[in-house]
Tab-separated table of C-alpha atoms in Angstrom:
chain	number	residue	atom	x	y	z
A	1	UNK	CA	16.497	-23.046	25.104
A	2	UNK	CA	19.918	-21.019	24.031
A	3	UNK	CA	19.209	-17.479	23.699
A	4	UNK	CA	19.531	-16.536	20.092
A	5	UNK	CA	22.510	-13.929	19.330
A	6	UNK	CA	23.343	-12.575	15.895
A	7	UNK	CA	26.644	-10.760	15.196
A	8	UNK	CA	26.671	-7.228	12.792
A	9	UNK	CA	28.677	-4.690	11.886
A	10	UNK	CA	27.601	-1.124	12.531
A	11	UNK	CA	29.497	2.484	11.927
A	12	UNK	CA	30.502	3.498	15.659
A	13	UNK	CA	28.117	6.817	16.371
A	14	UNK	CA	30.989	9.099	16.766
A	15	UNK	CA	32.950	7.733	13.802
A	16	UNK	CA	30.918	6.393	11.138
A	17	UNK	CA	34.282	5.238	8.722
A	18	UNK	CA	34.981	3.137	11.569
A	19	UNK	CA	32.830	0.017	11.873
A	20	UNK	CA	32.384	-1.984	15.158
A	21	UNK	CA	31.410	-5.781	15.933
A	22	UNK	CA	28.078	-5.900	17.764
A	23	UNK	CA	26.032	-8.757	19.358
A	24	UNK	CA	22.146	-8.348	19.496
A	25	UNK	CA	19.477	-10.900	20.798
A	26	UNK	CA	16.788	-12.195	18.885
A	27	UNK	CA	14.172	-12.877	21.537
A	28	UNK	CA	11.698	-15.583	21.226
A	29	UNK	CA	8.198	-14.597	21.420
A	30	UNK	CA	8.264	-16.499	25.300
A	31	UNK	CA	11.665	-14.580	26.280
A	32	UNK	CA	9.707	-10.970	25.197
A	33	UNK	CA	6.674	-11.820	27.157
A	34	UNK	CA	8.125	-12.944	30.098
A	35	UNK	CA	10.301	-9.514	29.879
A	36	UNK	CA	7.017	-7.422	29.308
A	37	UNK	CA	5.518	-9.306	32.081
A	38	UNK	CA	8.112	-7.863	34.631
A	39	UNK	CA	7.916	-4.117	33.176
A	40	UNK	CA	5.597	-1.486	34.625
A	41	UNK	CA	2.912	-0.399	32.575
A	42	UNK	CA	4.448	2.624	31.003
A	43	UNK	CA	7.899	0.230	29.903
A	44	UNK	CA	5.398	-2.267	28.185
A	45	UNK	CA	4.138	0.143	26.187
A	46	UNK	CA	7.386	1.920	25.331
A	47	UNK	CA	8.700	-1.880	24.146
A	48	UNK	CA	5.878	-3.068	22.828
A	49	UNK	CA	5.774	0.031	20.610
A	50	UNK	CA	9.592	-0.411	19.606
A	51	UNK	CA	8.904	-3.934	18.896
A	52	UNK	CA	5.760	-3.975	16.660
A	53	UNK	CA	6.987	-0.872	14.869
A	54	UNK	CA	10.656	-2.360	13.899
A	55	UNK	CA	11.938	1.643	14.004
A	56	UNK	CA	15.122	2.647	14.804
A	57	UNK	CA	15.111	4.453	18.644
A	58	UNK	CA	15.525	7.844	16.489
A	59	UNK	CA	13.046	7.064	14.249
A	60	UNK	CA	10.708	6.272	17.314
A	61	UNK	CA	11.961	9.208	19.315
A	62	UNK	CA	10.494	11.048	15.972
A	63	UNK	CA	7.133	9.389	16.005
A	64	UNK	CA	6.391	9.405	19.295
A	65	UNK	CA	6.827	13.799	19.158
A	66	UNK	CA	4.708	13.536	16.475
A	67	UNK	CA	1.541	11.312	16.289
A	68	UNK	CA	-0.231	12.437	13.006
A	69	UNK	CA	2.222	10.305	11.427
A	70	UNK	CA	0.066	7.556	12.207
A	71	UNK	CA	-2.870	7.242	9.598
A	72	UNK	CA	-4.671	4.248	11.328
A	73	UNK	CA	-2.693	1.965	9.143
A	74	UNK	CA	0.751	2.650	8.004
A	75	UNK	CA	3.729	5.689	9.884
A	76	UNK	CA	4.718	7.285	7.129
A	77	UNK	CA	8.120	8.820	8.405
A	78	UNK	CA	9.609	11.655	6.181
A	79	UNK	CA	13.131	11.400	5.475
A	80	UNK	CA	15.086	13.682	8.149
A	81	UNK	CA	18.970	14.586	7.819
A	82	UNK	CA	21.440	15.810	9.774
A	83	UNK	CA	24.697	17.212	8.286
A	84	UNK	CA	26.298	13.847	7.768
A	85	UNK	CA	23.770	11.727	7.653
A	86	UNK	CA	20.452	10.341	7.298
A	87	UNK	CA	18.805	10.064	10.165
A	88	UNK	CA	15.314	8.778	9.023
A	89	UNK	CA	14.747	7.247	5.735
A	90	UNK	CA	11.372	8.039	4.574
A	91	UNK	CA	8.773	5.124	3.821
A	92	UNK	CA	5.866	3.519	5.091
A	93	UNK	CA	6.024	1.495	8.231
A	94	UNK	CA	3.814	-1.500	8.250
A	95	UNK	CA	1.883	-2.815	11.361
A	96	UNK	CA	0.257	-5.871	12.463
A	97	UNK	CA	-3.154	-6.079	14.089
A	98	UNK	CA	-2.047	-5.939	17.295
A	99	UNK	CA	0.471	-2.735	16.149
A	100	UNK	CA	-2.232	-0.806	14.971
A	101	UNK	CA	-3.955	-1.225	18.090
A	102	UNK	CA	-0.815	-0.018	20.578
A	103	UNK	CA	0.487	2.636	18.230
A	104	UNK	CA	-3.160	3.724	17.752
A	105	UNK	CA	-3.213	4.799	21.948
A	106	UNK	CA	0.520	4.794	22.803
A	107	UNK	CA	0.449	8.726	22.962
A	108	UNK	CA	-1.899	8.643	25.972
A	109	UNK	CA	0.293	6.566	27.622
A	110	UNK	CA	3.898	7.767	26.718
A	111	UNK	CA	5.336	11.713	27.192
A	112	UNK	CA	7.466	11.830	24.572
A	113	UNK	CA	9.156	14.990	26.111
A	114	UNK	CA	10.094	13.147	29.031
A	115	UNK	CA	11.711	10.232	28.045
A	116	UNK	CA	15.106	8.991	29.456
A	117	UNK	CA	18.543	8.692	27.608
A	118	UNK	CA	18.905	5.548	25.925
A	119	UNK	CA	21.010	3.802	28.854
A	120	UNK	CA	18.340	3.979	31.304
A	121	UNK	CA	16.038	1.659	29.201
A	122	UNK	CA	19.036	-0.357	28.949
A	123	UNK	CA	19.712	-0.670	32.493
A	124	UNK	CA	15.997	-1.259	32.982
A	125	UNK	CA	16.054	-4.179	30.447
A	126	UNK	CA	18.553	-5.599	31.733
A	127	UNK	CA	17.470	-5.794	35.342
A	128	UNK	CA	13.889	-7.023	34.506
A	129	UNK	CA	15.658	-9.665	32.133
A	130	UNK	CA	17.611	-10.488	35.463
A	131	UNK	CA	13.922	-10.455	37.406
A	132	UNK	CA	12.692	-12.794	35.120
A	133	UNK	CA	15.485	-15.090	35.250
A	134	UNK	CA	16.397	-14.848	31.654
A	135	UNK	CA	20.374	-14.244	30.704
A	136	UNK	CA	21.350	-10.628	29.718
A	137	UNK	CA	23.633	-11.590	27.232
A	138	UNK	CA	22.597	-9.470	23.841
A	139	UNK	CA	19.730	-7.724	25.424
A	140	UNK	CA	20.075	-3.954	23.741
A	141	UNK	CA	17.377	-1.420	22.256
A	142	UNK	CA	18.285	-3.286	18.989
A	143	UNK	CA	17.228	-6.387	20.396
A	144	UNK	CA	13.434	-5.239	19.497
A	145	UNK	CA	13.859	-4.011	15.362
A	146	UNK	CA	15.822	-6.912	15.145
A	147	UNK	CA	13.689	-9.478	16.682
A	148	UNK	CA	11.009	-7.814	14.622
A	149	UNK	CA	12.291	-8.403	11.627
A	150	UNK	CA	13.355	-11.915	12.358
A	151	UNK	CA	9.963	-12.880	13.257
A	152	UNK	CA	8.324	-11.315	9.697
A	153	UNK	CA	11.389	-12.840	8.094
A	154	UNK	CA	9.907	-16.221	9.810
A	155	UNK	CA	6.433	-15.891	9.258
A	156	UNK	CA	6.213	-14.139	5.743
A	157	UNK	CA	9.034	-15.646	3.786
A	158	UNK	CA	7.213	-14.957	0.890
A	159	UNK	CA	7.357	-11.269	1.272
A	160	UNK	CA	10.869	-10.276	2.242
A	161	UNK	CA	10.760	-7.649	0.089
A	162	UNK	CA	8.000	-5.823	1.517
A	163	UNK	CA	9.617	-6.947	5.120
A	164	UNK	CA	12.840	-5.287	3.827
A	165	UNK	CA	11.109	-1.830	2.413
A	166	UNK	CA	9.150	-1.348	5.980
A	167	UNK	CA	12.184	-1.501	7.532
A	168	UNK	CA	14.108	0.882	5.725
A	169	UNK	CA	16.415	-1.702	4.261
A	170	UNK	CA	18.191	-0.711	1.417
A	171	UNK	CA	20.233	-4.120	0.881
A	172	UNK	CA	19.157	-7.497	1.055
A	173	UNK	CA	22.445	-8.007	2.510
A	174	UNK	CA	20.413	-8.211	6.030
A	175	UNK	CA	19.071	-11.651	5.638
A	176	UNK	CA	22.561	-13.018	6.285
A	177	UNK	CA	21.752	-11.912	9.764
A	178	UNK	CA	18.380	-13.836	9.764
A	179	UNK	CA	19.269	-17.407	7.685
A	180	UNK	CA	18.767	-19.561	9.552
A	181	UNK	CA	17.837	-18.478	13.127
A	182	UNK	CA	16.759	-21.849	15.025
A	183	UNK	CA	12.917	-20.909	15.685
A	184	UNK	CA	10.942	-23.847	17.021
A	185	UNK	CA	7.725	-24.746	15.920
A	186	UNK	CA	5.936	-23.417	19.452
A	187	UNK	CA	8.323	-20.202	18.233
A	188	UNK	CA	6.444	-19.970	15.071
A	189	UNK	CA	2.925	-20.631	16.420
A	190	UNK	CA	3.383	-17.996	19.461
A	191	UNK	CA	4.216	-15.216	16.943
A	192	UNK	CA	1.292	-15.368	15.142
A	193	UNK	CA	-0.555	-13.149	18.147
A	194	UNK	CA	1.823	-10.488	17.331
A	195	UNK	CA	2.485	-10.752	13.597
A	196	UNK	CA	-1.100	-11.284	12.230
A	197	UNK	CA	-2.403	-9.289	9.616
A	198	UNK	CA	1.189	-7.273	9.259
């Protein structure tokens, strides 16, 4: 199958009045797996937590240095600024079964004092994705909040809103980025194991 790729526009980091084209990858619930199947224990866990949480790597960063966010349910992040910006909008995060149950031990397994800059988990993706045969094209840290929200976009159509609010949303303007997307049926059926009870 193609790989899925959606185009955005995002503010570049160092100059948010100027706003950049960027390509992501929506990965299929069969391209993530066979990724996670080539990581080493401690990478699983740091994607599998980025995944089923649908934060932004700051906003993960933030958790991860501070677990009690986690009330066996929901992370409740508080809203944190910096001078120019928002970096973490606060709300509720909502997680599926199978969340609950990473996020609920992912502090044993990850230091989050010692973990690299944001290129070497790039690097890393991108050489497992090359392990496991898979094209690179897309493949970012973005690929995971993204592919997130596509797949609760795709299983709970019915509840965009609260999809949108978890996420930290604040315009419906991101379903343009999900209309769409060309999901199979054996798409659907394998991201029930990850989505259920979200």
């Amino acid at each position: 199958m193609e790989p899925i790729i959606i185009n955005f526009k995002e503010p570049e980091k160092n100059d948010r009045r100027n706003i950049i084209q960027m390509k992501t990858r929506i990965l299929r619930p069969a391209e993530y797996e066979k990724l996670r199947s080539n990581c080493d224990k401690p990478h699983q866990t740091f994607f599998d937590g980025l995944l089923l949480s649908g934060m932004k790597l700051d906003e993960y960063r933030y958790f991860l240095k501070n677990p009690s966010l986690f009330d066996g349910k929901l992370i409740k992040l508080p809203e944190i600024r910096s001078k120019k910006r928002i970096i973490v909008r606060q709300r509720s995060v909502k997680l599926s079964l199978k969340g609950r149950a990473i996020i609920k031990n992912i502090h044993r397994s990850l230091d989050a004092n010692s973990m690299p800059e944001n290129q070497s988990y790039i690097k890393y993706l991108k050489r497992i994705a090359i392990k496991a045969n898979m094209d690179t094209e897309g493949l970012n840290l973005k690929c995971f909040r993204k592919t997130w929200e596509s797949w609760l976009i795709a299983s709970y159509p019915y509840r965009i809103g609260e999809v949108l609010l978890s996420q930290g949303r604040t315009t419906i303007s991101t379903l343009k980025d999900y209309n769409n997307l060309s999901f199979g049926r054996d798409d659907l059926l394998e991201m029930k194991e990850w989505v259920e009870d979200w």
